[in-house]
Amino acid sequence: MLYQIFETQRSIMEPFSDLAQAAAKLYSNPLNPMAQTPLAQRVSAGYALMHRLGKDYVKPEFGIRTVKVNKTDVAIHERIEIDKPFCELRRFKRFSDDPATLTQLKAQPAVLIVAPLSGHYATLLRDTVKTMLQDHKVYITDWKNARLVPLSDGEFHLDDYINYVQEFIRHLQATYGHCHVVSVCQPTVPVLAAVSLMASRGEKTPLTMTMMGGPIDARKSPTSVNNLATNKSFEWFENNVIYRVPPTFPGAGRRVYPGFLQYTGFVAMNPDRHATSHYDYFKDLIKGDDASAEAHRKFYDEYNAVLDMDADYYLETIATVFQDFKLVNGTWDVKGVDGKVERVRPQDIKGTALMTVEGELDDISGSGQTRAAQDLCSGVPASERQHLEVPGAGHYGIFSGRRWRDIVYPELVKFILNHAPKTTAKTAATAQPQATETPKAVVQASAPSAPAKASTSQAAPVSTAKPSAQEVVKPAAKTAAVAPAKPVMDKPATPAANKPAAKAPTKSTTKAAAKPATKSATATLSKASGKGTASGSVKTSWVDPSTKA
């Protein structure tokens, strides 16, 4: 009944929202005499804000038309490779008429980005996709709104999610012979399960598996999201957040966790920040600050667009990940497409390198939750495992914005290239991605750490602050000790245009390339052998990519 009431309210408000938009344009039109009155700007701004608060937000498009590859514009064409009832495997095909660029594109590794199915659309990873297109063939899971899936297409369970991921991995392997997998937030758990099951069967697994800000072990550093899941019973969720889709949609009658309830939960986590953001938008319109107003509109067009999740999938995720902790307890059984039930055993993974990424200020997946995968994947050699903690970054900062582009992506692309087939790595190495001087990031390649005790403290609010310094840089041969730089906290930055990658210096020209002006990016690196761990701050010299080797 609540879903029907919400839809009725939305239908009633829609014409008023459209009327507010028309009034805002009327009072801001210079040809209208009323626009010259003293309060015209305030009236127009008020109506514009009313329109934003009352409008219905639809799924945004990725809108990636071109990317720069070695200073060459490469055209991007989106197409659906596999169309499943609840998900589309979307490919971003790159085109170029430059022979050298085309040769390089063909040699670059294929990456499957598994987007979260947790309320927002896959377009939330637009910045992730656009950045990775510079150096990779990119595919992404584009999950469908459950209210648009007819009941005749059946139910959708957590097991189906895992089976989808396995099918997509096999598709990339059949096309390219191998692939890499990057999972962001919620899908870290089902992706780890999918690769584990493939390893247990003796199937070919991805070359690398990167997990970013996900609840692998939700017992560690629990956040408000974790606490809600553990403090409420399974029956509470089933009785209070599950509703049937109204008859006005193709999925009429399907049991779902409605998107508008999820959105309410998102806003309730930081209500003051959202209220301040809308008030700032109102003031920007009055001042005529069109750039800031447009940045606000772009952010909330994405943030306010939410989708419904199938009830079975949602409830099983709550029970498996946040209440019973089946993955870390070793009690998770998954039903395959053939009906066979198999136990998830991450320790069976041996041929897939692992990288985990966490944000220092992540208030959704707390510190240590993603890193727990390092301990679970004990079959992967310590030399093939890496952990990155991003200072000053919140949840969104590790896959979007300045910190993603300047800290996380350079480490990720190096990790992928280091584990690519020799022929691919040799060709792709001719164009390393750009790097930027930023606050130190903790990069660790070590043996499994001792399990940490669960903390009851809540993570600080999300922050995707600007780094303290910006210099375009590139690795050189020598290193020298330096004191670590402190991160600078600031407001989230609007994503900047991606800069082209530059050619890496060859062995014979390393010394010559080191002579031009350089900047330093500091990182705390720690490596461990079987006996112990050694760590220390190092200064890594980088060469300006604008300088020819």
Coordinates of C-alpha atoms in Angstrom, one line a residue:
M1 CA 0.0 0.0 0.0
L2 CA 2.8 2.4 0.8
Y3 CA 4.2 2.1 -2.8
Q4 CA 0.8 3.0 -4.2
I5 CA 0.5 6.0 -1.9
F6 CA 3.9 7.2 -3.0
E7 CA 3.2 6.8 -6.7
T8 CA -0.1 8.7 -6.2
Q9 CA 1.6 11.5 -4.4
R10 CA 4.3 11.6 -7.1
S11 CA 1.7 11.8 -9.9
I12 CA -0.1 14.7 -8.1
M13 CA 3.1 16.6 -7.6
E14 CA 4.5 16.2 -11.1
P15 CA 2.4 18.9 -12.8
F16 CA 3.2 21.3 -9.9
S17 CA 6.9 20.6 -10.4
D18 CA 6.6 21.3 -14.1
L19 CA 4.7 24.5 -13.3
A20 CA 7.5 25.6 -10.9
Q21 CA 10.1 25.0 -13.6
A22 CA 8.1 27.2 -16.0
A23 CA 7.8 29.9 -13.4
A24 CA 11.5 29.8 -12.7
K25 CA 12.3 30.4 -16.4
L26 CA 9.6 33.1 -16.6
Y27 CA 11.2 35.1 -13.7
S28 CA 14.7 34.7 -15.1
N29 CA 13.9 35.6 -18.7
P30 CA 15.5 39.0 -19.4
L31 CA 12.7 39.8 -22.0
N32 CA 10.1 39.6 -19.2
P33 CA 9.6 43.0 -17.5
M34 CA 8.9 41.2 -14.2
A35 CA 12.4 39.7 -14.3
Q36 CA 13.7 43.3 -13.7
T37 CA 12.0 43.7 -10.4
P38 CA 14.2 43.5 -7.2
L39 CA 13.0 40.1 -6.0
A40 CA 12.8 38.4 -9.4
Q41 CA 16.0 36.4 -8.9
R42 CA 14.9 35.1 -5.5
V43 CA 11.5 34.1 -6.8
S44 CA 13.1 32.4 -9.8
A45 CA 15.6 30.6 -7.6
G46 CA 12.8 29.5 -5.2
Y47 CA 10.7 28.0 -8.0
A48 CA 13.8 26.3 -9.5
L49 CA 14.5 24.6 -6.1
M50 CA 10.9 23.6 -5.8
H51 CA 11.1 22.0 -9.2
R52 CA 14.3 20.0 -8.2
L53 CA 12.7 18.8 -5.0
G54 CA 9.5 17.7 -6.6
K55 CA 10.6 16.2 -10.0
D56 CA 10.9 12.5 -10.8
Y57 CA 14.5 11.4 -11.5
V58 CA 15.0 8.8 -14.3
K59 CA 18.0 6.7 -15.0
P60 CA 20.9 8.9 -16.3
E61 CA 23.0 8.0 -19.3
F62 CA 26.7 7.3 -19.1
G63 CA 27.2 10.0 -21.8
I64 CA 30.9 9.1 -22.5
R65 CA 31.4 10.1 -26.1
T66 CA 35.2 10.3 -26.3
V67 CA 38.3 9.7 -24.2
K68 CA 42.0 10.7 -24.7
V69 CA 44.5 7.9 -25.4
N70 CA 48.0 9.2 -26.0
K71 CA 46.7 12.7 -26.9
T72 CA 44.4 11.2 -29.5
D73 CA 40.6 11.4 -29.2
V74 CA 39.1 7.9 -29.2
A75 CA 35.3 7.6 -30.0
I76 CA 33.2 5.5 -27.6
H77 CA 30.2 3.5 -28.6
E78 CA 28.0 1.8 -25.9
R79 CA 26.5 -1.5 -26.8
I80 CA 24.9 -4.4 -24.9
E81 CA 26.8 -7.6 -25.2
I82 CA 24.5 -9.8 -23.0
D83 CA 21.0 -9.0 -22.1
K84 CA 19.7 -10.9 -19.0
P85 CA 16.3 -10.4 -17.3
F86 CA 17.8 -8.4 -14.5
C87 CA 21.1 -7.1 -15.9
E88 CA 22.8 -6.0 -19.1
L89 CA 26.5 -6.5 -19.8
R90 CA 27.4 -3.2 -21.3
R91 CA 30.5 -2.7 -23.4
F92 CA 32.2 0.6 -24.2
K93 CA 33.7 -0.1 -27.6
R94 CA 36.6 2.3 -28.6
F95 CA 37.2 3.4 -32.2
S96 CA 40.2 5.2 -33.7
D97 CA 41.4 5.9 -37.2
D98 CA 45.0 6.3 -36.0
P99 CA 46.9 3.1 -36.7
A100 CA 49.3 3.4 -33.8
T101 CA 46.5 4.1 -31.4
L102 CA 44.4 1.3 -32.7
T103 CA 47.3 -1.1 -32.3
Q104 CA 47.6 0.0 -28.7
L105 CA 43.9 -0.3 -28.0
K106 CA 43.8 -3.9 -29.2
A107 CA 46.7 -4.9 -26.9
Q108 CA 45.2 -3.4 -23.7
P109 CA 43.6 -5.7 -21.1
A110 CA 39.9 -6.4 -20.8
V111 CA 38.3 -5.4 -17.5
L112 CA 34.9 -6.3 -16.1
I113 CA 33.6 -3.6 -13.7
V114 CA 30.9 -5.1 -11.5
A115 CA 28.7 -2.2 -10.4
P116 CA 26.7 -2.3 -7.1
L117 CA 23.1 -3.3 -7.0
S118 CA 22.3 -1.3 -3.9
G119 CA 19.9 1.4 -4.9
H120 CA 21.7 3.5 -7.5
Y121 CA 22.2 2.8 -11.2
A122 CA 25.6 1.7 -12.7
T123 CA 26.0 5.3 -14.0
L124 CA 27.2 6.1 -10.5
L125 CA 30.5 4.6 -11.7
R126 CA 30.7 7.0 -14.7
D127 CA 34.0 8.5 -13.6
T128 CA 35.4 5.0 -12.9
V129 CA 34.5 3.9 -16.4
K130 CA 35.8 7.0 -18.2
T131 CA 39.1 6.9 -16.4
M132 CA 39.7 3.2 -17.1
L133 CA 38.8 3.5 -20.8
Q134 CA 42.2 5.2 -21.3
D135 CA 44.1 2.0 -20.7
H136 CA 41.6 -0.9 -20.8
K137 CA 38.7 -2.5 -22.7
V138 CA 35.9 -1.8 -20.3
Y139 CA 32.7 -3.8 -19.6
I140 CA 30.2 -3.0 -16.8
T141 CA 27.2 -4.7 -15.2
D142 CA 24.2 -2.4 -15.8
W143 CA 21.5 -3.7 -13.3
K144 CA 17.9 -3.2 -14.2
N145 CA 15.1 -1.6 -12.2
A146 CA 13.2 -4.6 -10.8
R147 CA 9.8 -2.8 -11.2
L148 CA 10.4 -2.9 -15.0
V149 CA 11.0 -6.7 -15.0
P150 CA 7.8 -8.7 -15.6
L151 CA 6.9 -11.4 -13.2
S152 CA 7.1 -13.9 -16.1
D153 CA 10.9 -13.4 -16.0
G154 CA 11.0 -15.1 -12.6
E155 CA 12.6 -14.3 -9.3
F156 CA 16.1 -12.9 -8.7
H157 CA 18.2 -14.3 -5.8
L158 CA 21.7 -13.6 -4.5
D159 CA 22.7 -16.9 -6.2
D160 CA 21.5 -15.6 -9.5
Y161 CA 23.7 -12.5 -9.1
I162 CA 26.7 -14.8 -8.6
N163 CA 25.8 -16.9 -11.6
Y164 CA 25.5 -13.7 -13.7
V165 CA 29.0 -12.6 -12.7
Q166 CA 30.4 -16.0 -13.6
E167 CA 28.7 -15.9 -17.0
F168 CA 30.1 -12.5 -17.7
I169 CA 33.6 -13.5 -16.7
R170 CA 33.4 -16.5 -19.1
H171 CA 32.2 -14.3 -21.9
L172 CA 35.2 -12.0 -21.6
Q173 CA 37.6 -15.0 -21.3
A174 CA 36.0 -16.5 -24.4
T175 CA 36.5 -13.2 -26.3
Y176 CA 40.0 -12.3 -25.1
G177 CA 41.4 -15.4 -23.5
H178 CA 41.6 -13.7 -20.1
C179 CA 40.1 -10.8 -18.1
H180 CA 40.4 -8.7 -14.9
V181 CA 37.6 -8.0 -12.5
V182 CA 37.0 -4.8 -10.5
S183 CA 34.1 -4.8 -8.0
V184 CA 32.9 -1.6 -6.1
C185 CA 31.1 -1.7 -2.8
Q186 CA 28.3 -4.3 -2.5
P187 CA 29.4 -6.7 -5.3
T188 CA 32.7 -7.4 -3.6
V189 CA 31.0 -10.2 -1.7
P190 CA 29.3 -12.0 -4.6
V191 CA 32.3 -11.5 -6.9
L192 CA 34.6 -13.1 -4.4
A193 CA 32.0 -16.0 -4.2
A194 CA 31.8 -16.3 -8.0
V195 CA 35.6 -16.5 -8.4
S196 CA 35.9 -18.9 -5.5
L197 CA 33.4 -21.3 -7.0
M198 CA 35.2 -21.1 -10.4
A199 CA 38.5 -21.9 -8.7
S200 CA 37.0 -24.8 -6.7
R201 CA 35.7 -26.3 -10.0
G202 CA 39.1 -26.0 -11.6
E203 CA 37.8 -23.3 -14.1
K204 CA 40.0 -20.6 -15.4
T205 CA 39.7 -17.6 -13.1
P206 CA 40.4 -13.8 -13.8
L207 CA 44.0 -12.7 -13.8
T208 CA 43.3 -10.1 -11.1
M209 CA 40.5 -9.3 -8.7
T210 CA 40.2 -5.8 -7.3
M211 CA 37.8 -5.1 -4.5
M212 CA 37.0 -1.5 -3.5
G213 CA 35.1 -0.5 -0.3
G214 CA 33.0 -3.6 0.2
P215 CA 31.6 -5.4 3.2
I216 CA 33.6 -8.6 3.0
D217 CA 33.6 -8.9 6.8
A218 CA 30.9 -6.5 8.1
R219 CA 31.8 -7.3 11.7
K220 CA 34.9 -5.0 11.5
S221 CA 34.5 -1.3 12.2
P222 CA 30.7 -1.5 11.9
T223 CA 29.1 1.6 10.5
S224 CA 25.5 2.9 10.7
V225 CA 24.6 0.7 7.7
N226 CA 26.0 -2.4 9.4
N227 CA 24.3 -1.6 12.7
L228 CA 20.9 -1.2 11.1
A229 CA 21.3 -4.7 9.6
T230 CA 22.4 -6.3 12.8
N231 CA 20.0 -4.5 15.2
K232 CA 16.9 -5.4 13.2
S233 CA 15.7 -9.0 12.6
F234 CA 15.3 -10.6 9.2
E235 CA 11.5 -10.5 9.8
W236 CA 11.6 -6.8 10.4
F237 CA 13.1 -6.1 7.0
E238 CA 10.6 -8.4 5.3
N239 CA 7.6 -6.8 7.0
N240 CA 8.7 -3.1 6.8
V241 CA 10.6 -2.5 3.6
I242 CA 9.2 -5.0 1.1
Y243 CA 6.3 -3.9 -1.1
R244 CA 4.7 -5.0 -4.3
V245 CA 5.1 -3.0 -7.5
P246 CA 1.9 -1.0 -8.4
P247 CA 0.0 -2.0 -11.5
T248 CA 1.2 0.9 -13.6
F249 CA 4.6 -0.7 -14.1
P250 CA 5.7 -3.7 -16.2
G251 CA 6.8 -5.6 -13.1
A252 CA 3.4 -5.2 -11.4
G253 CA 3.0 -7.5 -8.5
R254 CA 6.7 -8.2 -8.0
R255 CA 8.0 -8.0 -4.4
V256 CA 10.7 -5.3 -4.2
Y257 CA 12.6 -3.1 -1.9
P258 CA 11.4 0.3 -3.4
G259 CA 14.0 2.8 -4.6
F260 CA 12.2 5.7 -2.8
L261 CA 12.7 3.9 0.6
Q262 CA 16.4 3.4 -0.2
Y263 CA 16.7 7.1 -1.1
T264 CA 15.1 8.1 2.2
G265 CA 17.8 6.0 3.9
F266 CA 20.6 7.6 1.9
V267 CA 19.4 11.1 2.9
A268 CA 18.8 10.2 6.5
M269 CA 22.5 9.3 6.9
N270 CA 23.6 12.9 6.3
P271 CA 20.4 15.1 6.3
D272 CA 22.3 18.3 7.4
R273 CA 24.7 18.1 4.4
H274 CA 21.9 17.6 1.9
A275 CA 19.9 20.5 3.4
T276 CA 23.0 22.7 3.2
S277 CA 23.7 21.6 -0.4
H278 CA 20.1 22.6 -1.5
Y279 CA 20.4 26.0 0.2
D280 CA 23.7 26.6 -1.4
Y281 CA 22.1 25.8 -4.8
F282 CA 19.4 28.5 -4.0
K283 CA 22.1 31.1 -3.2
D284 CA 24.1 30.2 -6.3
L285 CA 21.1 30.8 -8.5
I286 CA 20.6 34.2 -6.8
K287 CA 24.3 35.1 -7.3
G288 CA 24.2 33.9 -10.9
D289 CA 26.9 31.3 -10.2
D290 CA 25.9 29.0 -13.1
A291 CA 28.9 26.7 -12.8
S292 CA 28.2 25.8 -9.1
A293 CA 24.4 25.4 -9.9
E294 CA 25.1 23.1 -12.8
A295 CA 27.5 21.0 -10.6
H296 CA 24.7 20.6 -8.1
R297 CA 22.2 19.6 -10.7
K298 CA 24.6 17.0 -12.2
F299 CA 25.3 15.4 -8.8
Y300 CA 21.7 15.2 -7.7
D301 CA 20.4 14.0 -11.1
E302 CA 22.6 11.0 -10.4
Y303 CA 22.1 10.7 -6.6
N304 CA 18.3 11.0 -6.8
A305 CA 17.9 8.4 -9.5
V306 CA 17.2 5.1 -7.7
L307 CA 16.0 1.7 -8.7
D308 CA 13.9 -1.0 -7.0
M309 CA 15.7 -4.2 -5.9
D310 CA 14.0 -7.7 -6.0
A311 CA 13.0 -8.7 -2.5
D312 CA 14.6 -12.1 -2.6
Y313 CA 18.0 -10.7 -3.6
Y314 CA 17.8 -7.9 -1.0
L315 CA 16.7 -10.1 2.0
E316 CA 19.2 -12.8 1.2
T317 CA 22.0 -10.2 1.1
I318 CA 20.9 -8.9 4.5
A319 CA 21.0 -12.4 6.0
T320 CA 24.2 -13.7 4.2
V321 CA 26.4 -10.6 4.5
F322 CA 25.3 -8.6 7.5
Q323 CA 23.6 -11.0 9.9
D324 CA 25.0 -14.5 9.5
F325 CA 28.4 -13.5 8.0
K326 CA 28.4 -16.7 5.9
L327 CA 31.4 -15.8 3.8
V328 CA 33.9 -15.3 6.6
N329 CA 32.4 -18.1 8.6
G330 CA 32.8 -20.6 5.7
T331 CA 29.1 -21.6 5.8
W332 CA 27.9 -20.1 2.5
D333 CA 26.4 -22.5 0.0
V334 CA 25.4 -21.3 -3.5
K335 CA 23.1 -22.9 -6.0
G336 CA 24.4 -22.9 -9.6
V337 CA 22.5 -22.7 -12.9
D338 CA 22.6 -26.5 -13.0
G339 CA 20.9 -26.8 -9.6
K340 CA 24.0 -28.1 -7.9
V341 CA 24.7 -26.6 -4.4
E342 CA 28.4 -25.7 -3.8
R343 CA 30.3 -24.3 -0.8
V344 CA 32.1 -21.0 -1.3
R345 CA 35.8 -21.5 -0.5
P346 CA 37.9 -18.4 -1.1
Q347 CA 41.0 -20.3 0.0
D348 CA 40.8 -22.3 -3.3
I349 CA 41.7 -19.2 -5.3
K350 CA 45.3 -19.6 -6.3
G351 CA 45.9 -18.1 -9.8
T352 CA 44.1 -14.7 -9.3
A353 CA 46.0 -11.8 -7.9
L354 CA 44.1 -9.8 -5.3
M355 CA 44.0 -6.0 -4.6
T356 CA 41.8 -4.4 -1.9
V357 CA 41.1 -0.7 -1.6
E358 CA 39.6 1.2 1.4
G359 CA 38.9 4.8 2.1
E360 CA 40.2 6.2 5.4
L361 CA 36.9 8.0 6.1
D362 CA 34.5 5.5 4.6
D363 CA 31.2 5.6 6.5
I364 CA 29.5 2.8 4.6
S365 CA 32.1 0.0 4.5
G366 CA 34.3 0.6 7.6
S367 CA 38.0 0.1 7.9
G368 CA 39.1 -3.5 7.6
Q369 CA 36.0 -4.8 6.0
T370 CA 37.4 -5.0 2.5
R371 CA 40.9 -5.9 3.6
A372 CA 39.4 -9.1 5.2
A373 CA 39.5 -10.6 1.7
Q374 CA 43.3 -10.8 2.1
D375 CA 43.0 -13.3 4.9
L376 CA 40.2 -15.3 3.2
C377 CA 42.2 -15.7 0.0
S378 CA 45.0 -17.6 1.7
G379 CA 45.8 -19.6 -1.4
V380 CA 47.0 -16.5 -3.2
P381 CA 50.7 -16.0 -2.7
A382 CA 51.5 -13.0 -0.5
S383 CA 53.5 -11.5 -3.4
E384 CA 50.3 -11.5 -5.5
R385 CA 48.2 -9.6 -2.9
Q386 CA 48.1 -5.8 -2.4
H387 CA 46.2 -3.5 -0.1
L388 CA 45.7 0.3 -0.6
E389 CA 44.3 2.7 2.0
V390 CA 43.4 6.1 0.6
P391 CA 43.9 8.9 3.2
G392 CA 41.1 11.4 3.5
A393 CA 38.8 9.5 1.1
G394 CA 35.2 8.6 1.9
H395 CA 33.2 5.9 0.3
Y396 CA 32.7 7.6 -3.1
G397 CA 36.2 9.0 -3.1
I398 CA 37.8 5.7 -3.8
F399 CA 36.1 5.2 -7.2
S400 CA 35.1 8.7 -8.2
G401 CA 36.7 12.2 -8.2
R402 CA 40.2 13.5 -7.6
R403 CA 41.4 10.9 -5.2
W404 CA 40.2 8.1 -7.5
R405 CA 42.1 9.5 -10.5
D406 CA 45.2 10.6 -8.6
I407 CA 45.8 7.9 -6.0
V408 CA 43.7 4.8 -6.7
Y409 CA 43.8 4.5 -10.5
P410 CA 47.6 4.8 -10.9
E411 CA 48.0 1.9 -8.5
L412 CA 45.2 -0.1 -10.0
V413 CA 46.5 0.2 -13.6
K414 CA 50.0 -0.8 -12.5
F415 CA 48.6 -3.8 -10.6
I416 CA 46.7 -5.0 -13.7
L417 CA 49.6 -4.5 -16.0
N418 CA 51.9 -6.4 -13.7
H419 CA 49.6 -9.4 -14.0
A420 CA 48.8 -9.1 -17.6
P421 CA 50.0 -11.7 -20.2
K422 CA 53.6 -10.9 -21.3
T423 CA 52.6 -9.8 -24.8
T424 CA 49.8 -7.5 -23.6
A425 CA 51.9 -6.0 -20.8
K426 CA 54.8 -5.3 -23.2
T427 CA 52.6 -3.4 -25.6
A428 CA 50.5 -1.6 -23.0
A429 CA 53.6 -0.5 -21.0
T430 CA 54.4 2.0 -23.8
A431 CA 51.7 4.3 -22.4
Q432 CA 51.6 4.4 -18.6
P433 CA 48.7 6.4 -17.0
Q434 CA 49.2 9.8 -15.6
A435 CA 49.9 10.2 -11.9
T436 CA 49.5 13.3 -9.7
E437 CA 51.3 14.3 -6.5
T438 CA 48.9 13.6 -3.7
P439 CA 48.8 12.9 0.0
K440 CA 50.5 9.6 0.9
A441 CA 48.6 6.4 0.3
V442 CA 49.3 3.3 2.3
V443 CA 50.2 0.6 -0.1
Q444 CA 50.8 -2.9 1.3
A445 CA 51.9 -6.1 -0.2
S446 CA 52.1 -8.5 2.6
A447 CA 51.1 -11.8 4.3
P448 CA 47.7 -12.0 5.9
S449 CA 47.3 -9.8 8.9
A450 CA 45.9 -10.9 12.2
P451 CA 42.1 -10.5 12.4
A452 CA 41.2 -7.2 13.9
K453 CA 38.8 -6.8 16.8
A454 CA 35.4 -5.4 15.7
S455 CA 35.1 -1.7 16.6
T456 CA 31.9 0.0 17.7
S457 CA 33.0 3.4 16.5
Q458 CA 31.4 4.9 13.5
A459 CA 33.4 6.1 10.5
A460 CA 33.7 9.8 9.8
P461 CA 31.4 11.4 7.1
V462 CA 32.3 10.8 3.5
S463 CA 35.0 13.2 2.1
T464 CA 36.3 13.3 -1.4
A465 CA 38.6 16.3 -0.7
K466 CA 41.1 17.9 -3.0
P467 CA 44.7 16.7 -2.6
S468 CA 47.2 19.1 -1.1
A469 CA 49.3 19.5 -4.3
Q470 CA 48.9 18.7 -7.9
E471 CA 51.7 17.9 -10.3
V472 CA 51.6 15.7 -13.4
V473 CA 54.3 13.1 -12.8
K474 CA 55.7 9.7 -13.9
P475 CA 57.9 7.1 -12.2
A476 CA 61.7 7.3 -12.6
A477 CA 64.4 4.9 -11.5
K478 CA 65.7 6.1 -8.1
T479 CA 64.2 6.7 -4.7
A480 CA 65.2 8.6 -1.6
A481 CA 63.6 9.0 1.9
V482 CA 61.2 11.8 2.6
A483 CA 58.7 12.7 5.3
P484 CA 55.1 11.9 4.5
A485 CA 52.8 14.8 3.5
K486 CA 49.6 15.5 5.4
P487 CA 46.3 15.2 3.5
V488 CA 44.2 18.3 3.1
M489 CA 40.5 18.1 3.7
D490 CA 38.2 20.0 1.5
K491 CA 34.8 19.8 -0.3
P492 CA 34.3 17.1 -3.0
A493 CA 35.7 18.2 -6.3
T494 CA 33.9 18.1 -9.6
P495 CA 35.6 15.5 -11.8
A496 CA 38.1 17.0 -14.1
A497 CA 38.8 16.0 -17.7
N498 CA 41.2 13.1 -18.1
K499 CA 44.6 13.9 -19.3
P500 CA 46.3 11.7 -22.0
A501 CA 48.7 8.9 -21.0
A502 CA 52.4 9.3 -21.8
K503 CA 55.0 7.0 -23.1
A504 CA 57.1 5.2 -20.5
P505 CA 60.9 5.7 -20.8
T506 CA 62.8 2.7 -22.1
K507 CA 65.7 1.2 -20.3
S508 CA 68.3 2.9 -22.4
T509 CA 66.8 6.4 -21.8
T510 CA 66.0 6.1 -18.1
K511 CA 68.9 8.4 -17.1
A512 CA 68.1 11.0 -19.7
A513 CA 64.4 11.1 -18.7
A514 CA 65.3 11.7 -15.1
K515 CA 67.0 15.0 -15.8
P516 CA 64.0 17.2 -16.5
A517 CA 62.2 18.9 -13.7
T518 CA 60.5 16.4 -11.4
K519 CA 58.0 16.3 -8.6
S520 CA 57.7 13.8 -5.8
A521 CA 54.7 11.7 -4.8
T522 CA 55.1 10.1 -1.4
A523 CA 53.8 6.7 -0.5
T524 CA 54.2 4.5 2.5
L525 CA 55.1 1.1 1.2
S526 CA 55.4 -2.0 3.4
K527 CA 56.4 -5.4 2.3
A528 CA 56.5 -8.5 4.4
S529 CA 58.2 -11.9 4.2
G530 CA 57.2 -14.9 6.1
K531 CA 59.2 -13.8 9.1
G532 CA 58.0 -10.2 9.6
T533 CA 57.0 -6.9 8.1
A534 CA 59.2 -3.9 7.2
S535 CA 57.8 -0.5 6.4
G536 CA 59.0 3.0 5.9
S537 CA 58.4 6.2 4.1
V538 CA 60.0 6.6 0.7
K539 CA 60.2 9.3 -1.9
T540 CA 59.5 8.1 -5.4
S541 CA 60.7 10.4 -8.2
W542 CA 58.5 10.8 -11.2
V543 CA 59.2 12.3 -14.6
D544 CA 56.9 14.9 -16.2
P545 CA 55.1 13.1 -19.0
S546 CA 55.3 16.1 -21.2
T547 CA 59.0 15.6 -21.5
K548 CA 60.1 13.2 -24.2
A549 CA 62.3 10.4 -23.2

